[in-house]
CSV table of C-alpha atoms in Angstrom, one decimal:
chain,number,residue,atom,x,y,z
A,36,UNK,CA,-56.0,62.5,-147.8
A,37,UNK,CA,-58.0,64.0,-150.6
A,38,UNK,CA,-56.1,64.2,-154.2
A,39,UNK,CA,-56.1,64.9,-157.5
A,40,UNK,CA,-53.0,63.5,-159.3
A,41,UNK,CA,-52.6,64.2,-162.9
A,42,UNK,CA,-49.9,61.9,-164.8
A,43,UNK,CA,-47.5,63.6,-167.2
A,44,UNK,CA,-45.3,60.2,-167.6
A,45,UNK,CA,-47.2,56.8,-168.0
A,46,UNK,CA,-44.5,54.9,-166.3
A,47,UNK,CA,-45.8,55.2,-163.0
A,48,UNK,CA,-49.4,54.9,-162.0
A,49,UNK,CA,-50.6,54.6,-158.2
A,50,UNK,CA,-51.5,50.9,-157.0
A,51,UNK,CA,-55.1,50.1,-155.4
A,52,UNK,CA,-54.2,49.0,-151.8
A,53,UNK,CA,-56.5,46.6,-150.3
A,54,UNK,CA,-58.5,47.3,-146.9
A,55,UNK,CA,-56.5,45.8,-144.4
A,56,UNK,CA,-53.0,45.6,-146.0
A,57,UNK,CA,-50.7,48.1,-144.4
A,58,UNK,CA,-48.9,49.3,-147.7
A,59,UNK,CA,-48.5,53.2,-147.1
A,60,UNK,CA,-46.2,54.1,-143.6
A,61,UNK,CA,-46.1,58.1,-143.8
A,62,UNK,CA,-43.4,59.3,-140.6
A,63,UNK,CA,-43.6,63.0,-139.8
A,64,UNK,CA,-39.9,62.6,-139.0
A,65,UNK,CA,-39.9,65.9,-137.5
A,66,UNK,CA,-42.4,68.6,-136.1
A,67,UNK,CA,-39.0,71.3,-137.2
A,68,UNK,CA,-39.7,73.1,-140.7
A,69,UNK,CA,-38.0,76.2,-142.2
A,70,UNK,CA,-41.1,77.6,-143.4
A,71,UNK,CA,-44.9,78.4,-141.9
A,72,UNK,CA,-47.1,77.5,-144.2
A,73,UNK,CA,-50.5,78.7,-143.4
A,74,UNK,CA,-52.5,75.5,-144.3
A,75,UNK,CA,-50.0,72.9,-142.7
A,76,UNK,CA,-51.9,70.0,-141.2
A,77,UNK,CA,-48.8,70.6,-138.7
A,78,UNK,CA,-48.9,73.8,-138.1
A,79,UNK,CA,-50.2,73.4,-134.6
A,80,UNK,CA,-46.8,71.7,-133.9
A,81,UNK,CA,-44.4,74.2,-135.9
A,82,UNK,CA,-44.1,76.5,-132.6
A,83,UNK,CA,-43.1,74.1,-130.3
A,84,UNK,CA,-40.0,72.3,-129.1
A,85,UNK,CA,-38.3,70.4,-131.7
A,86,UNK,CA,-38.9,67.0,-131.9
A,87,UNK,CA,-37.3,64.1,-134.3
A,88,UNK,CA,-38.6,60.7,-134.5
A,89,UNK,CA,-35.9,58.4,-133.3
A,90,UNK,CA,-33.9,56.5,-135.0
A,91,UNK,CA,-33.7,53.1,-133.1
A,92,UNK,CA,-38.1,53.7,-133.2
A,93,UNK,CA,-37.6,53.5,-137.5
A,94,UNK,CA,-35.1,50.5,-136.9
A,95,UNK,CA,-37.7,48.8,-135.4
A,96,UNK,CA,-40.6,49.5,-137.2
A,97,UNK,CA,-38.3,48.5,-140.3
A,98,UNK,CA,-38.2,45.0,-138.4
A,99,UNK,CA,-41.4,44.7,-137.1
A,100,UNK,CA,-43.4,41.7,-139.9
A,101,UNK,CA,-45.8,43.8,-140.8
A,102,UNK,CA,-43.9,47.0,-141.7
A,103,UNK,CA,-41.3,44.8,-143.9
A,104,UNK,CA,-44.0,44.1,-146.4
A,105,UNK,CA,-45.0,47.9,-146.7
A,106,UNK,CA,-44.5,48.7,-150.5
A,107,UNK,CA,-44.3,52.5,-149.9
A,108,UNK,CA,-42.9,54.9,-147.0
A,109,UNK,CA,-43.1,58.5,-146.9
A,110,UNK,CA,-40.7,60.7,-145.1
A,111,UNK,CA,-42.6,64.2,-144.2
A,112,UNK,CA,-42.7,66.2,-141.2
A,113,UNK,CA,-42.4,69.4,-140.9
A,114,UNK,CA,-39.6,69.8,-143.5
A,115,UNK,CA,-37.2,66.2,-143.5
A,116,UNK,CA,-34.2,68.4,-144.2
A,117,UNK,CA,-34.5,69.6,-140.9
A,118,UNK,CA,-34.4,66.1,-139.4
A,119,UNK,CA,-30.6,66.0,-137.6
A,120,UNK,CA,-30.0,62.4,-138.2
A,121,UNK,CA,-31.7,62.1,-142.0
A,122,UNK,CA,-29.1,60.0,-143.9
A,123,UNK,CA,-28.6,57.7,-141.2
A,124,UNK,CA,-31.9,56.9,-141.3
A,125,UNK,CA,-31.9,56.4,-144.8
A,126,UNK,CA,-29.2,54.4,-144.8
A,127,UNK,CA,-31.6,52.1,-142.4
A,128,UNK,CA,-34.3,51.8,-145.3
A,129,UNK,CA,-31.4,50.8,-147.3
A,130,UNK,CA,-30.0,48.2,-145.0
A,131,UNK,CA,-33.7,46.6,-144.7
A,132,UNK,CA,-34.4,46.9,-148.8
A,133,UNK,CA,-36.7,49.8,-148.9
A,134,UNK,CA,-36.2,52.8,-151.3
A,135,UNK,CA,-38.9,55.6,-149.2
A,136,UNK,CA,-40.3,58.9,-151.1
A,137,UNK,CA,-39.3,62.5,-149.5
A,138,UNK,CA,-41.9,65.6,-149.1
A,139,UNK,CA,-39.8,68.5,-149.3
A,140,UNK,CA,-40.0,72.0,-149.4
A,141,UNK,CA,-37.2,71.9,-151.9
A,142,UNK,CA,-35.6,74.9,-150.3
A,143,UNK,CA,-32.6,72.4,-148.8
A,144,UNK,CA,-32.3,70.2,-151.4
A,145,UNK,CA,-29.0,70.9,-153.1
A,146,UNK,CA,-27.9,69.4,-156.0
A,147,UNK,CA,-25.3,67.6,-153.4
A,148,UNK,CA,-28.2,66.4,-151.2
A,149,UNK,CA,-30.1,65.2,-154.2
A,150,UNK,CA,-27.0,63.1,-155.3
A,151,UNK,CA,-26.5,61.5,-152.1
A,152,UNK,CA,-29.9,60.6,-151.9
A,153,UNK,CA,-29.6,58.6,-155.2
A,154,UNK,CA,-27.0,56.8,-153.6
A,155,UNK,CA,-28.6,55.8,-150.4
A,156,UNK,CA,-31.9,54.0,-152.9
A,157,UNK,CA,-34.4,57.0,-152.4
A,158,UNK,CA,-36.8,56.6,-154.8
A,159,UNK,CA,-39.0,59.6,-155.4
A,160,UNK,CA,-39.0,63.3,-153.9
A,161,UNK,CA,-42.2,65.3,-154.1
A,162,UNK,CA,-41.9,69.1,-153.7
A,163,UNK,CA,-44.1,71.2,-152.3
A,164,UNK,CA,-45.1,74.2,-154.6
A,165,UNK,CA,-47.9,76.3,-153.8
A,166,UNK,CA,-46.9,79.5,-156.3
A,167,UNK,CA,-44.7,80.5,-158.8
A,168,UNK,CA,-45.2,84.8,-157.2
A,169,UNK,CA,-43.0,85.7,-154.7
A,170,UNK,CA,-45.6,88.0,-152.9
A,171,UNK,CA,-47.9,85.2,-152.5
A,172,UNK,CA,-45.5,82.6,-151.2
A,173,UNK,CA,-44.4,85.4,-148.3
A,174,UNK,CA,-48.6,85.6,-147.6
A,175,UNK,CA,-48.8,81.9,-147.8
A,176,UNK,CA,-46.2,80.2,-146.9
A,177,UNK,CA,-44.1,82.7,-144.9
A,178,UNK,CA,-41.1,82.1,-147.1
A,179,UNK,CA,-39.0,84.2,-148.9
A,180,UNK,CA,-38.1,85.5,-153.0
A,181,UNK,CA,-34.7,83.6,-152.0
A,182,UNK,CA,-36.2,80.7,-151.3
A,183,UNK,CA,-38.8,80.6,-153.8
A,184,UNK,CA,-35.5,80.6,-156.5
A,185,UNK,CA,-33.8,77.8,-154.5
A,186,UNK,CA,-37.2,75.5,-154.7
A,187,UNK,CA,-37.6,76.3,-158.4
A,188,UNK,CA,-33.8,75.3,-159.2
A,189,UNK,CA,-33.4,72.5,-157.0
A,190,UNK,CA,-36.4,71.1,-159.1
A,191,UNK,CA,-34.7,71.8,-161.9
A,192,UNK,CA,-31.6,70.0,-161.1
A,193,UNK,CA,-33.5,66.7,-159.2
A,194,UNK,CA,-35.4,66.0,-162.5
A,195,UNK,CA,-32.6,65.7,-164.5
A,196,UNK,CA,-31.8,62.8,-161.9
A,197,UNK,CA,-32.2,59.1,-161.4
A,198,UNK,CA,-34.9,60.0,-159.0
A,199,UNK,CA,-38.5,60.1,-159.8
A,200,UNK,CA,-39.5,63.9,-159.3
A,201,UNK,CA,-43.2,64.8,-158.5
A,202,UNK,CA,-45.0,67.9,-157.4
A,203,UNK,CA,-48.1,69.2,-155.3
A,204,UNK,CA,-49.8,72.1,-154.2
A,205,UNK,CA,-52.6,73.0,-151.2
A,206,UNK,CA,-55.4,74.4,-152.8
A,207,UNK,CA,-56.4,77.2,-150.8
A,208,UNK,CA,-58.4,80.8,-152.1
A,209,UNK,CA,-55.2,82.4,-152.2
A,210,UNK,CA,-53.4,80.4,-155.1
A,211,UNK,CA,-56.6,78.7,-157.4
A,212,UNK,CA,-56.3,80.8,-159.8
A,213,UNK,CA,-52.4,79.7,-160.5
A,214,UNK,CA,-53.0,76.4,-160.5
A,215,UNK,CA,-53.1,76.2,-164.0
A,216,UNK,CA,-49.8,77.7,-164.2
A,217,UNK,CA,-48.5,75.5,-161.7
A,218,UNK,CA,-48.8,72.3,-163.8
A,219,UNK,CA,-47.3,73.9,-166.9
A,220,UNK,CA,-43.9,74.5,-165.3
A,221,UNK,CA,-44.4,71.5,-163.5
A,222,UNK,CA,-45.1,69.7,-167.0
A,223,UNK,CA,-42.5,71.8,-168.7
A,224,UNK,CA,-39.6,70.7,-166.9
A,225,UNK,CA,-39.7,67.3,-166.6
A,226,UNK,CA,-42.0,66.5,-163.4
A,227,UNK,CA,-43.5,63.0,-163.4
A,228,UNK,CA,-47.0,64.0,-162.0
A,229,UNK,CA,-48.8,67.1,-160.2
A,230,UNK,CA,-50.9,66.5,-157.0
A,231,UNK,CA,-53.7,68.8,-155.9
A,232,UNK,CA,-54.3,68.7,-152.6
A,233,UNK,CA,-57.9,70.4,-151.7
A,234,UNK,CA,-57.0,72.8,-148.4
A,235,UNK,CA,-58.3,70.7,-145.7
A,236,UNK,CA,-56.2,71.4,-142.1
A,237,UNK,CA,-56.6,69.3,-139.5
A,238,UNK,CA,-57.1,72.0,-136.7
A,239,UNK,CA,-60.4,74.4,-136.7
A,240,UNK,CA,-57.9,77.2,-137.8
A,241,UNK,CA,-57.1,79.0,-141.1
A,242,UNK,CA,-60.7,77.8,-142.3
A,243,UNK,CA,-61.1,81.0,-143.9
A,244,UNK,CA,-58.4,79.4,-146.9
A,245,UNK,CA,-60.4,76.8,-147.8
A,246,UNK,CA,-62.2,76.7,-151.4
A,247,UNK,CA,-65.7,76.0,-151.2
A,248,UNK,CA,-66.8,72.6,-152.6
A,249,UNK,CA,-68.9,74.6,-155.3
A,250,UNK,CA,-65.5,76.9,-156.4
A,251,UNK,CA,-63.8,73.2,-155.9
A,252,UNK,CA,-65.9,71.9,-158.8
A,253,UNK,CA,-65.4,74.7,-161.1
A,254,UNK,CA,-61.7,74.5,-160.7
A,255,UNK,CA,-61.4,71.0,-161.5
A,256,UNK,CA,-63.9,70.8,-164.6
A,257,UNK,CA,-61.3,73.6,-165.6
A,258,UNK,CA,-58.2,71.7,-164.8
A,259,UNK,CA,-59.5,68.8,-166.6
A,260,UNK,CA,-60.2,70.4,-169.8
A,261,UNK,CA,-56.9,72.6,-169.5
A,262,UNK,CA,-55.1,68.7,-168.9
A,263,UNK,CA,-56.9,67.0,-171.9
A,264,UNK,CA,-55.6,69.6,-174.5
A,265,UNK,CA,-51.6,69.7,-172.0
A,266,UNK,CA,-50.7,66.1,-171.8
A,267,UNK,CA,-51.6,63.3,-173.9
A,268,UNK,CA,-51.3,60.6,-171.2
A,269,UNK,CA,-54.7,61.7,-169.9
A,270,UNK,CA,-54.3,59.7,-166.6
A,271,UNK,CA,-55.6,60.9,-163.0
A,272,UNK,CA,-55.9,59.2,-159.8
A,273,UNK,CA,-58.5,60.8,-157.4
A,274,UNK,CA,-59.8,60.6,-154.1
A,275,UNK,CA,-62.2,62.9,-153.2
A,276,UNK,CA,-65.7,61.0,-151.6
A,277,UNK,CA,-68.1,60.9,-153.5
A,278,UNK,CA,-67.4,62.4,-156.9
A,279,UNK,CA,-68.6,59.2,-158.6
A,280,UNK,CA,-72.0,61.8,-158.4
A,281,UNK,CA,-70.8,64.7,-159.8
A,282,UNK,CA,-71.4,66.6,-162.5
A,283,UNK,CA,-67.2,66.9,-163.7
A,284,UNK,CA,-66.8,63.6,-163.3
A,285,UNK,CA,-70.0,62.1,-165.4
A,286,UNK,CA,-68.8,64.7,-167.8
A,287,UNK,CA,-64.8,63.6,-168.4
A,288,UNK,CA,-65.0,60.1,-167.4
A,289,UNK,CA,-65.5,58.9,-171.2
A,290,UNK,CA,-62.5,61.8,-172.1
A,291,UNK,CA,-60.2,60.9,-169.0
A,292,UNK,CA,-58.9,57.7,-167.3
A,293,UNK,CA,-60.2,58.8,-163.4
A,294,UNK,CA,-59.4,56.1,-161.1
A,295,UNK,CA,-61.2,56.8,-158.1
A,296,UNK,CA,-59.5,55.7,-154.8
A,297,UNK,CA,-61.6,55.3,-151.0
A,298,UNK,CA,-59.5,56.9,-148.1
A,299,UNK,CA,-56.9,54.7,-146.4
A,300,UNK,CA,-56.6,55.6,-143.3
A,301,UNK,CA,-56.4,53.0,-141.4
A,302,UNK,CA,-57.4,50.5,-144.3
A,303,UNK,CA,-54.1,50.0,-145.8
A,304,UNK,CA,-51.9,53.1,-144.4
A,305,UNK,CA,-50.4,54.8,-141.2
A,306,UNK,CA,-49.0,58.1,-139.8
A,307,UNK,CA,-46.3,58.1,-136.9
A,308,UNK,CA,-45.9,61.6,-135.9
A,309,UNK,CA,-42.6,63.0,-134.5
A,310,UNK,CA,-43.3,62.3,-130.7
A,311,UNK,CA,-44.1,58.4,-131.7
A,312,UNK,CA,-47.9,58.9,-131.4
A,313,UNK,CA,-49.6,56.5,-134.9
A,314,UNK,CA,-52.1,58.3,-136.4
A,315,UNK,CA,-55.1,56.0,-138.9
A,316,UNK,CA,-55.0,59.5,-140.5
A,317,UNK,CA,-52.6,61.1,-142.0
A,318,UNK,CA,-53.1,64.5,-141.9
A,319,UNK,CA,-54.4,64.1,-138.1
A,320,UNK,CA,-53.1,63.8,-134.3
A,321,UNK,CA,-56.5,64.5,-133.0
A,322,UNK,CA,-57.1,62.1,-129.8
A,323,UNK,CA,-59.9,60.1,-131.6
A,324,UNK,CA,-57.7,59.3,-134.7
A,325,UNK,CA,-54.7,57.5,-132.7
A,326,UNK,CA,-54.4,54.3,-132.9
A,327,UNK,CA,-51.6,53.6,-130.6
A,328,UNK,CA,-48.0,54.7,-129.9
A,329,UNK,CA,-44.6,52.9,-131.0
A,330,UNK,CA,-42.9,53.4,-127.5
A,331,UNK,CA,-45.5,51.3,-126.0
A,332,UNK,CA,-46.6,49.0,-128.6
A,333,UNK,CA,-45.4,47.3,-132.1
A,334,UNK,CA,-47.0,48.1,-135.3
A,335,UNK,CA,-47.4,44.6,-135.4
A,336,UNK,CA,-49.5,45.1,-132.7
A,337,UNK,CA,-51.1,48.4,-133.3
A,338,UNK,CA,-52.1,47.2,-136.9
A,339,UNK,CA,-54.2,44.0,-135.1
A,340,UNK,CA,-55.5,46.4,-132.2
A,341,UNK,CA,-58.9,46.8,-130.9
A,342,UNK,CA,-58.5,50.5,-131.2
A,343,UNK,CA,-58.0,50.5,-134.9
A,344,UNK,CA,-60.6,47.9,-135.2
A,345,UNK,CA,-62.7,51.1,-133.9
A,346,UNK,CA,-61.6,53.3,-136.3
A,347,UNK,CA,-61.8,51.0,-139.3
A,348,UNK,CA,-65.8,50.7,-138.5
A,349,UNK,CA,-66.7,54.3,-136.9
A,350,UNK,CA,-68.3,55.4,-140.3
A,351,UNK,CA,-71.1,52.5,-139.2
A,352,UNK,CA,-72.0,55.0,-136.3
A,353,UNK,CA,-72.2,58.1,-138.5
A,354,UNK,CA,-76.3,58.7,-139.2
A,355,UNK,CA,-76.0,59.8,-142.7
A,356,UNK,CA,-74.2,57.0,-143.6
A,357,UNK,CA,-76.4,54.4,-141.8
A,358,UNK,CA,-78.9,53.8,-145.0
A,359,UNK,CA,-76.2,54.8,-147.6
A,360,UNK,CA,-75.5,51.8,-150.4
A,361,UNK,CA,-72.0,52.7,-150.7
A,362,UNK,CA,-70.7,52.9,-147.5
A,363,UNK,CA,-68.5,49.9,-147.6
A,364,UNK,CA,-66.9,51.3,-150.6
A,365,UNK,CA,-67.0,55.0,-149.3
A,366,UNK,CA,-66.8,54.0,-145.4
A,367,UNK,CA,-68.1,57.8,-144.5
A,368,UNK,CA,-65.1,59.4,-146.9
A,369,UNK,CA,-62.9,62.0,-145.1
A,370,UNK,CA,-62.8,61.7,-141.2
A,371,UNK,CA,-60.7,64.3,-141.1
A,372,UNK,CA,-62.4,66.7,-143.4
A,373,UNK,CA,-65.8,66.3,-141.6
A,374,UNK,CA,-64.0,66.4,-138.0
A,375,UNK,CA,-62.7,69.7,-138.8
A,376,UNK,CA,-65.3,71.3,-140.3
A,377,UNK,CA,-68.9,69.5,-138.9
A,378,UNK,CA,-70.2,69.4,-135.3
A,379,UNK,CA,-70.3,65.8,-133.9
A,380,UNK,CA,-66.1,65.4,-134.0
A,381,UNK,CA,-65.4,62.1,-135.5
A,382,UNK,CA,-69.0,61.2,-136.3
A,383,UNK,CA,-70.0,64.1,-138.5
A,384,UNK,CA,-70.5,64.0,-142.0
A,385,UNK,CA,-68.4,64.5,-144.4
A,386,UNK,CA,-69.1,67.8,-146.2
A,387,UNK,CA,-68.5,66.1,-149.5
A,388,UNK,CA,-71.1,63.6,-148.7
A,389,UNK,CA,-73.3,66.3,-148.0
A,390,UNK,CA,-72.7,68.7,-150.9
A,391,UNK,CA,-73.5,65.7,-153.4
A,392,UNK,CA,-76.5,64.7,-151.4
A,393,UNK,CA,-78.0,67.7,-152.1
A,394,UNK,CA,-76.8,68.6,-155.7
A,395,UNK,CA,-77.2,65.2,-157.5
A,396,UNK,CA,-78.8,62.1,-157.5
A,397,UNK,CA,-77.4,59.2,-155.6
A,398,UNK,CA,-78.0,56.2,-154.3
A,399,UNK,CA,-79.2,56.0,-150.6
């Protein structure tokens, strides 16, 4: 998934995984949410029957070998709130020694839920906040003023607890210009770090909310300059392909730490979606991004598999990156990005790629 995470606290800076070493399990718990954001990389799934990843399937991934070494599990979904069996499965990650990080909505998250979660060894929550204006959450997000207040308090109350609070937004047309007021609160009350998610869905829908790459650029050179004067730990971890070449990053990488991080899908992390399907992306369920499905097979198993064997090297089949010195580094950047948006599904290039091609120079 493409990011831009910009540090306000020093104490907690992402790792670099290495290819290979499953270290990131994200489980879309449940397809069931309690708001319709128009940019969800689920939102194909939000009108359909509910369905909750089952418990005894998390008990045994929690056993399987190679899942007991994972450092980091995300619980997402949908909204994890709406999961009927939650704390028992957190109690499971407890039993097997693993504190997992919660995407929320925040709209659920009552100071009583945030407190139990401290108890049962959670160990971060990241909200999801795409607007501070009422009117633009309804457009966006399909929510209402209501629960707009309850996100902004229950933030509010979970940073003044043990847990590690961060926060993120989808950049889309309709909020950019807020994002700079986004990280201020975000800043101002006590959030560890802000993510910036560039809009990319993972259906050939709402295509019309995407930013283009050159608005993208703007945006950032802007965020950068408004986070070098906002917070002095000056620290952001990235991964968008390619933007070793652009013009933003030769011109802050002397001012800002930018640690630039490759795409894990399936290098080092996973997706199990709600029905059990396991994703090498994880914003995708697309047929040529499954890997394997943990009703059928381990993740043991699915992790050694011919078929993610095929997705690890399918970036060797894409043309543009055929003669490109940096693939093994860049390994064809966002397979989701260009599968949405190119022409040849899987093997199309990735539009970053392409924009960066033509703009700068780089090595081919």
């Amino acid at each position: 998934m493409q990011k831009i995470k910009f540090r306000f606290s020093s104490r907690h800076v992402d790792a670099f995984n290495t290819p290979g070493v499953l270290n990131l399990m994200f489980l879309d718990i449940t397809n069931c949410c309690n708001l319709m954001c128009q940019y969800c990389f689920n939102h194909h799934k939000l009108s359909l029957p509910a369905t909750h990843l089952d418990i005894g399937l998390i008990e045994t991934m929690l056993q399987s070998a190679v899942a007991s070494r994972v450092g980091n599990w995300f619980l997402s979904g949908g909204e994890p709130l709406c999961h009927p069996r939650l704390e028992e499965a957190l109690m499971l990650f407890q039993q097997y020694g693993h504190r997992p990080k919660i995407a929320t909505n925040g709209i659920l998250l009552t100071p009583e839920v945030i407190d139990r979660w401290v108890s049962l060894g959670v160990q971060s929550v990241q909200f999801s906040i795409d607007t501070l204006e009422p009117s633009t959450f309804r457009d966006l997000n399909a929510g209402s003023p209501e629960n707009l207040r309850a996100i902004l308090d229950n933030m509010k109350h979970a940073v003044a607890s043990p847990l590690r609070i961060v926060a993120s937004s989808v950049l889309t047309k309709v909020n950019a210009r807020e994002i700079e007021n986004i990280m201020l609160f975000c800043r101002d009350i006590g959030v560890d770090s802000y993510t910036l998610y560039p809009n990319v869905p993972a259906q050939k829908t709402n295509r019309d909310l995407v930013l283009p790459i050159d608005d993208q650029m703007e945006l950032f050179d802007h965020l950068f300059t408004f986070y070098d004067d906002l917070c002095p730990t000056r620290l952001i971890d990235l991964s968008i392909p390619c933007f070793q070449f652009s013009q933003v990053y030769a011109r802050w990488k002397d001012r800002l730490t930018i640690r630039l991080h490759p795409c894990g899908a399936g290098q080092f992390n996973l997706k199990i979606t709600s029905e059990g399907g396991v994703s090498a992306c994880i914003c995708q369920d697309a047929a040529e991004f499954i890997v394997g499905n943990i009703h059928e097979y381990t993740i043991d198993e699915i992790w050694s598999s011919p078929e993610i064997d095929r997705f690890r090297s399918v970036y060797k089949e894409i043309p543009e990156c055929r003669s490109c010195q940096i693939q093994s580094l860049c390994r064809g950047g966002c397979r989701n990005e260009a599968f949405v948006s190119g022409t040849r599904g899987i093997l199309s290039s990735d539009p970053h790629c392409e924009y960066f091609e033509r703009n700068v120079s780089r090595p081919v």
